[in-house]
mmCIF file of C-alpha atoms in Angstrom:
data_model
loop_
_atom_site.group_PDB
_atom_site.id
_atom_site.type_symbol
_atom_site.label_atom_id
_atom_site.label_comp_id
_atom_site.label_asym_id
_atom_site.label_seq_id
_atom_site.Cartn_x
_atom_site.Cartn_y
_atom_site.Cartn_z
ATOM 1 C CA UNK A 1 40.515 -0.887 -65.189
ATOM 2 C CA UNK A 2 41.211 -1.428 -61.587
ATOM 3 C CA UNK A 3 39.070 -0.333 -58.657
ATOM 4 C CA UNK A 4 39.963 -0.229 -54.900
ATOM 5 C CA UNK A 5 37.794 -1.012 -52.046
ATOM 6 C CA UNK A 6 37.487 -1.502 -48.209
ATOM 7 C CA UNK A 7 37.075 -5.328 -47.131
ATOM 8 C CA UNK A 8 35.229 -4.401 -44.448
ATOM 9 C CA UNK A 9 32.644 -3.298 -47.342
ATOM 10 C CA UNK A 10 32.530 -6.602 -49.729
ATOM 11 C CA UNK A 11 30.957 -8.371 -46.208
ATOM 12 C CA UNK A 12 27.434 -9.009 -46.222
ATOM 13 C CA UNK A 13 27.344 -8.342 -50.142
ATOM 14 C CA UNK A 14 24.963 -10.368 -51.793
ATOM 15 C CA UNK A 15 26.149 -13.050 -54.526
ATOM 16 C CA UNK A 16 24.182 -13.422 -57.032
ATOM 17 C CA UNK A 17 23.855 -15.862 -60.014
ATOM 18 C CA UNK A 18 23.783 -14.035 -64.100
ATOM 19 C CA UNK A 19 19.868 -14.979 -64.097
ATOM 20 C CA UNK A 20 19.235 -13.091 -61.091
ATOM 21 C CA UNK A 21 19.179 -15.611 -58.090
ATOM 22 C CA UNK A 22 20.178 -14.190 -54.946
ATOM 23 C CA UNK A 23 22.163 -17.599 -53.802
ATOM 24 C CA UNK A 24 24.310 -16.372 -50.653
ATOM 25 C CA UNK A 25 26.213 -13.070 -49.364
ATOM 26 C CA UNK A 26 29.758 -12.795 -48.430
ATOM 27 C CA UNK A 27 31.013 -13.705 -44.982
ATOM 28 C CA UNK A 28 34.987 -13.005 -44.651
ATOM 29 C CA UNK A 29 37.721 -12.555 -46.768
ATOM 30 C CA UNK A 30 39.647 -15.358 -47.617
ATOM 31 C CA UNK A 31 43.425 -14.270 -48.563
ATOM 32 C CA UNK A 32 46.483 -16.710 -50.193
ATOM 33 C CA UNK A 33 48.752 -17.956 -48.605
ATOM 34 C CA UNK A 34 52.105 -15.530 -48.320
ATOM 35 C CA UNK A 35 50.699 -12.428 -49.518
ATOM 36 C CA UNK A 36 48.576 -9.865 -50.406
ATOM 37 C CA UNK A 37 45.795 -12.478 -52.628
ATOM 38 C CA UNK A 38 42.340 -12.846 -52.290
ATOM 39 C CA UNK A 39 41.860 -16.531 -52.253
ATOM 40 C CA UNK A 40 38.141 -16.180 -52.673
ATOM 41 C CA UNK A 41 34.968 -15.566 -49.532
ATOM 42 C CA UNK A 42 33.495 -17.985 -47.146
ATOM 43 C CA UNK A 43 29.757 -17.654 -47.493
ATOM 44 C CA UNK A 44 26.609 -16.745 -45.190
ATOM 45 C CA UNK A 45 23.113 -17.987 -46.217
ATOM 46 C CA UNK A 46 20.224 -15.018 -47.161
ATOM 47 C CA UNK A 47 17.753 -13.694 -45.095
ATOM 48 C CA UNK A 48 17.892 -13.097 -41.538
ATOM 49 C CA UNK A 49 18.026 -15.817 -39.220
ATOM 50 C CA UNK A 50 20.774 -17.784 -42.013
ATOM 51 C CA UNK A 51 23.344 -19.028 -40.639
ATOM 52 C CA UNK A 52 26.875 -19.596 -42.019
ATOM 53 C CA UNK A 53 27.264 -22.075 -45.401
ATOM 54 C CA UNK A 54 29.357 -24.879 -45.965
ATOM 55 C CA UNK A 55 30.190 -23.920 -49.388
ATOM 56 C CA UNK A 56 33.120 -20.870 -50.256
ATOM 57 C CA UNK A 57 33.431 -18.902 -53.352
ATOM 58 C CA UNK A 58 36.945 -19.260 -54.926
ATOM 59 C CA UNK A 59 38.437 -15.525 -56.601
ATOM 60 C CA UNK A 60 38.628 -17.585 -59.665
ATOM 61 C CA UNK A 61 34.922 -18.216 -59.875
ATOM 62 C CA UNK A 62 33.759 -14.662 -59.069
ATOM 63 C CA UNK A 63 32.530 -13.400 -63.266
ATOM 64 C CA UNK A 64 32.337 -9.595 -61.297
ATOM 65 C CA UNK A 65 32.804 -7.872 -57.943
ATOM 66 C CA UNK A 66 31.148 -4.641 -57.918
ATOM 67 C CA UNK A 67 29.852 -1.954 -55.258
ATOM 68 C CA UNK A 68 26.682 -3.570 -54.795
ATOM 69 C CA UNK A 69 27.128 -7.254 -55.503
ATOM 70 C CA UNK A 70 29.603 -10.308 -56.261
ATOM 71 C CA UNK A 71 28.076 -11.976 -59.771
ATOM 72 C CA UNK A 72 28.673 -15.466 -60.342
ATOM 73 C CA UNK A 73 27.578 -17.914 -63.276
ATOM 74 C CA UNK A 74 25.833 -20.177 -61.165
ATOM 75 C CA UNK A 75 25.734 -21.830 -57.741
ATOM 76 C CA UNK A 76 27.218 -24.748 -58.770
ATOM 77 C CA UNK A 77 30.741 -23.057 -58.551
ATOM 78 C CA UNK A 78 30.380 -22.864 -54.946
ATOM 79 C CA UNK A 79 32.487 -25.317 -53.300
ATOM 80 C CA UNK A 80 33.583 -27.261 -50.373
ATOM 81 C CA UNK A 81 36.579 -25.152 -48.547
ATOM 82 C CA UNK A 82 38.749 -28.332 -48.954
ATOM 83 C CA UNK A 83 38.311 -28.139 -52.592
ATOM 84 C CA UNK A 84 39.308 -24.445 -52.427
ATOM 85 C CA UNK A 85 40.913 -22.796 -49.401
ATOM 86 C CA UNK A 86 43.447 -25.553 -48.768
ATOM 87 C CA UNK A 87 46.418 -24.126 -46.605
ATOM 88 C CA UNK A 88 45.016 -20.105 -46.553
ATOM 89 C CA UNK A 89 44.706 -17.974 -44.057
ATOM 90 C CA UNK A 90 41.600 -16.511 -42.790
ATOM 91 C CA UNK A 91 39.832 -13.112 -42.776
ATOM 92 C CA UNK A 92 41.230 -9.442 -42.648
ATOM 93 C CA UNK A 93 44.412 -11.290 -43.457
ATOM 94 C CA UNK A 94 46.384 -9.553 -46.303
ATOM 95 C CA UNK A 95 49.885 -10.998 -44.545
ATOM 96 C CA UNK A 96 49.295 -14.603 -44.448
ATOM 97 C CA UNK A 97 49.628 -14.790 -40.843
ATOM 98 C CA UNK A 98 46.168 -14.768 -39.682
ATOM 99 C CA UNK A 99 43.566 -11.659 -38.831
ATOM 100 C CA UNK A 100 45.764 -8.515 -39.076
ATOM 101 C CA UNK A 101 42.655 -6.521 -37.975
ATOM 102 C CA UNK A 102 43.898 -4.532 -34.649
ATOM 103 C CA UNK A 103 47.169 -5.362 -35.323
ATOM 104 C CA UNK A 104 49.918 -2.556 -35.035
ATOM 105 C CA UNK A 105 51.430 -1.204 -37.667
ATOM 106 C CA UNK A 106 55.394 -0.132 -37.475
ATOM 107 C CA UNK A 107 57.968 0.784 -39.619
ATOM 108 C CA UNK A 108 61.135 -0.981 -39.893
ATOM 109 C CA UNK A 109 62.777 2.010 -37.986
ATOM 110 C CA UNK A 110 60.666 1.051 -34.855
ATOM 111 C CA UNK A 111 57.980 4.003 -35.662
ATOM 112 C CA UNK A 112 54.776 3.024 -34.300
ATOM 113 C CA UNK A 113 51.978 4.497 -37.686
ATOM 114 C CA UNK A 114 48.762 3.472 -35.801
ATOM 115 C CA UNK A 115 46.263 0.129 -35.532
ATOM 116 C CA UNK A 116 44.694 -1.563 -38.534
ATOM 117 C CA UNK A 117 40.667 -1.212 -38.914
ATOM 118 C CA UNK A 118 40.412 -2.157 -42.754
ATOM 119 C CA UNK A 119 42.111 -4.121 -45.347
ATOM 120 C CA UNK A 120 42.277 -2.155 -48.983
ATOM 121 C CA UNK A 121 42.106 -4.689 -51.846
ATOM 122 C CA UNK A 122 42.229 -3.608 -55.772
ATOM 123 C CA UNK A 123 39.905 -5.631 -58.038
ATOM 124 C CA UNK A 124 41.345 -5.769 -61.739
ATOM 125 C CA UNK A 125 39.547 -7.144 -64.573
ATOM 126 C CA UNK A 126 37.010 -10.001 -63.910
ATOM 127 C CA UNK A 127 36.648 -13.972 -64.748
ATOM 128 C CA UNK A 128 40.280 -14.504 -63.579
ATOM 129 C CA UNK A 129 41.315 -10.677 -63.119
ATOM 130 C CA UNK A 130 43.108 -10.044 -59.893
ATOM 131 C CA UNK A 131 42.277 -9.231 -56.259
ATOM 132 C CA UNK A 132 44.634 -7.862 -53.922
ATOM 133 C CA UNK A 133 45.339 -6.821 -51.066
ATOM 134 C CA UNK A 134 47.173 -3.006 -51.649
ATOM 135 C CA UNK A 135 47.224 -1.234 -48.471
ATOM 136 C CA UNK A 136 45.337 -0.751 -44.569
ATOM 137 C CA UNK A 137 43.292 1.475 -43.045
ATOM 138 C CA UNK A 138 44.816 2.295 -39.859
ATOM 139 C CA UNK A 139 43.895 4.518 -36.967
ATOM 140 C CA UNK A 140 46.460 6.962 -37.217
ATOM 141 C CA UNK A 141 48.871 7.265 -34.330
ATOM 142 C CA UNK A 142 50.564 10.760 -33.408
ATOM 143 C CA UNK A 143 53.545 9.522 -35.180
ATOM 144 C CA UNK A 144 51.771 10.559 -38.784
ATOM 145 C CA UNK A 145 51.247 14.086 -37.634
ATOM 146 C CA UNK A 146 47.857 13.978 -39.351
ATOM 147 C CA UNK A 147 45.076 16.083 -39.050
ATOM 148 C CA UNK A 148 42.683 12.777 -39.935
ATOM 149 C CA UNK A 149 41.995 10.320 -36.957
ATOM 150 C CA UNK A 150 41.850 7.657 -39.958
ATOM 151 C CA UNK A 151 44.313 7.240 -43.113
ATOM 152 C CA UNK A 152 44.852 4.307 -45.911
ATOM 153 C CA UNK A 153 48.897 3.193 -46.290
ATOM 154 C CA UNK A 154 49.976 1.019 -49.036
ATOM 155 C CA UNK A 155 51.645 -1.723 -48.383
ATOM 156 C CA UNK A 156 55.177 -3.472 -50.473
ATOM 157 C CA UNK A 157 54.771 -6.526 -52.738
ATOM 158 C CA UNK A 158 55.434 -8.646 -49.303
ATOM 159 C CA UNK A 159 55.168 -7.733 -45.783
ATOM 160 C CA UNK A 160 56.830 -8.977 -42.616
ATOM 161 C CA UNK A 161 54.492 -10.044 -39.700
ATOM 162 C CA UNK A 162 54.689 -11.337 -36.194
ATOM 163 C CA UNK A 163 51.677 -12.301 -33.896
ATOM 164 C CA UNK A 164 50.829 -8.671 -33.029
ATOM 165 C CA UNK A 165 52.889 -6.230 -35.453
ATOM 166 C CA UNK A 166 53.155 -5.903 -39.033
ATOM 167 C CA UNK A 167 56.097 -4.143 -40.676
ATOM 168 C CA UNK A 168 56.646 -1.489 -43.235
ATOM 169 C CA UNK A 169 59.575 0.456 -44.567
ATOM 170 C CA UNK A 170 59.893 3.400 -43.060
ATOM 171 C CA UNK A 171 59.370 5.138 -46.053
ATOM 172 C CA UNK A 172 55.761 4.655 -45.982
ATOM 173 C CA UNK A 173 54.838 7.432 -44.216
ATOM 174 C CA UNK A 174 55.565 9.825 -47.465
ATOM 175 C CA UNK A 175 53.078 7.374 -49.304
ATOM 176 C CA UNK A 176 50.172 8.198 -46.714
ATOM 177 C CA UNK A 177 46.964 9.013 -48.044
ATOM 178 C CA UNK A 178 43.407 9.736 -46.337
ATOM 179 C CA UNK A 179 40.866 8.403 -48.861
ATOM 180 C CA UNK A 180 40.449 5.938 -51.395
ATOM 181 C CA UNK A 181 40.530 9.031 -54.508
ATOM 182 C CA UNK A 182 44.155 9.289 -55.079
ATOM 183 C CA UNK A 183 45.433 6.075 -52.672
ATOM 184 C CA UNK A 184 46.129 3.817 -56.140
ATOM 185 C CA UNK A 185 48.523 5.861 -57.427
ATOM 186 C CA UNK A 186 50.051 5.934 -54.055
ATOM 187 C CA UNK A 187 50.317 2.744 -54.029
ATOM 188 C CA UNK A 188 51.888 2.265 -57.320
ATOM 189 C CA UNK A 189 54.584 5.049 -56.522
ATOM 190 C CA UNK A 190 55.279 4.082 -53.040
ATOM 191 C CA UNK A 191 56.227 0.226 -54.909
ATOM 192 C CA UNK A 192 58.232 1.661 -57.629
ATOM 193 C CA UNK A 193 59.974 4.147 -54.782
ATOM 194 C CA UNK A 194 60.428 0.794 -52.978
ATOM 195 C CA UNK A 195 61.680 -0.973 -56.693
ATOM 196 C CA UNK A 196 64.526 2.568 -57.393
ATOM 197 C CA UNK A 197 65.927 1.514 -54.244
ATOM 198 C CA UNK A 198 67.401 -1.727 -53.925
#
């Protein structure tokens, strides 16, 4: 069973250990190098006047990621970022290539879809299931010819990226979707469209 989810949302979840301690909440995304991976979270302390902690959260350590918390076995799986995050890129990533939050969005015909606000990731299975990164959340340009100011695109098994644009086959746009009900399956046609293809 897979379930789909805005990164903007996981941030400032709590993590909590399976007896109950309330040990840290989630900071920023983490994603693998070269795609569309979570790598695991970088970590804020609890309570209000915490500041940031040392430790991350690898994927691989996280037993369950659910709408109200990330459950872990215990602290001691928190780790130094060296022993973890070596050579990955940073929050709201998704590409590889750094924050893609505010980036634009255009299609490989030069079609300019709209401005990223959100990462979508899928969470499948637990204790070694798999996070990914599926789709954005992009303020829709007049391109889309959408009634909604905000819509979700899926994005390809890999995605080209420069400093300041991120690019999608052009035939995204029949793959658009404006909430997180049906956007899976769009997601899964829109890569097996993409598969018939080539």
């Amino acid at each position: 069973m897979s379930m789909l989810m805005r990164a903007g949302e996981v941030a400032k979840r709590p993590v909590v250990t399976m007896q109950g301690e309330d040990v840290a909440q989630i900071k920023d995304i983490v994603y693998a190098p070269g795609g569309g991976e979570v790598a695991g979270f970088t970590l804020a302390g609890r309570g209000l006047f915490s500041g940031p902690r040392k430790e991350v959260l690898a994927w691989k350590s996280v037993a369950a990621l659910g709408p109200d918390a990330v459950m872990i076995l215990r602290e001691d799986v928190l780790v130094s970022p060296d022993e973890s995050f070596a050579g990955v890129s940073g929050s709201g990533s998704g590409s590889g290539h750094g924050n893609v939050l505010g980036s634009r969005v255009l299609t490989d015909s030069g079609t300019d879809l709209g401005k990223v606000i959100d990462v979508i990731i899928e969470v499948s299975g637990a204790n070694g299931g798999q996070c990914d990164v599926v789709g954005y959340e992009i303020e829709a340009s007049e391109a889309l010819k959408t009634n909604s100011t905000k819509v979700l695109i899926p994005l390809p098994d890999t995605l080209a990226a420069s400093a300041e644009h991120l690019m999608v086959p052009a035939g995204t746009v029949d793959f658009v979707r404006d909430d997180l009900a049906g956007f899976g399956a769009a997601v899964d046609d829109f890569r097996a469209h993409l598969k018939g293809s080539h």
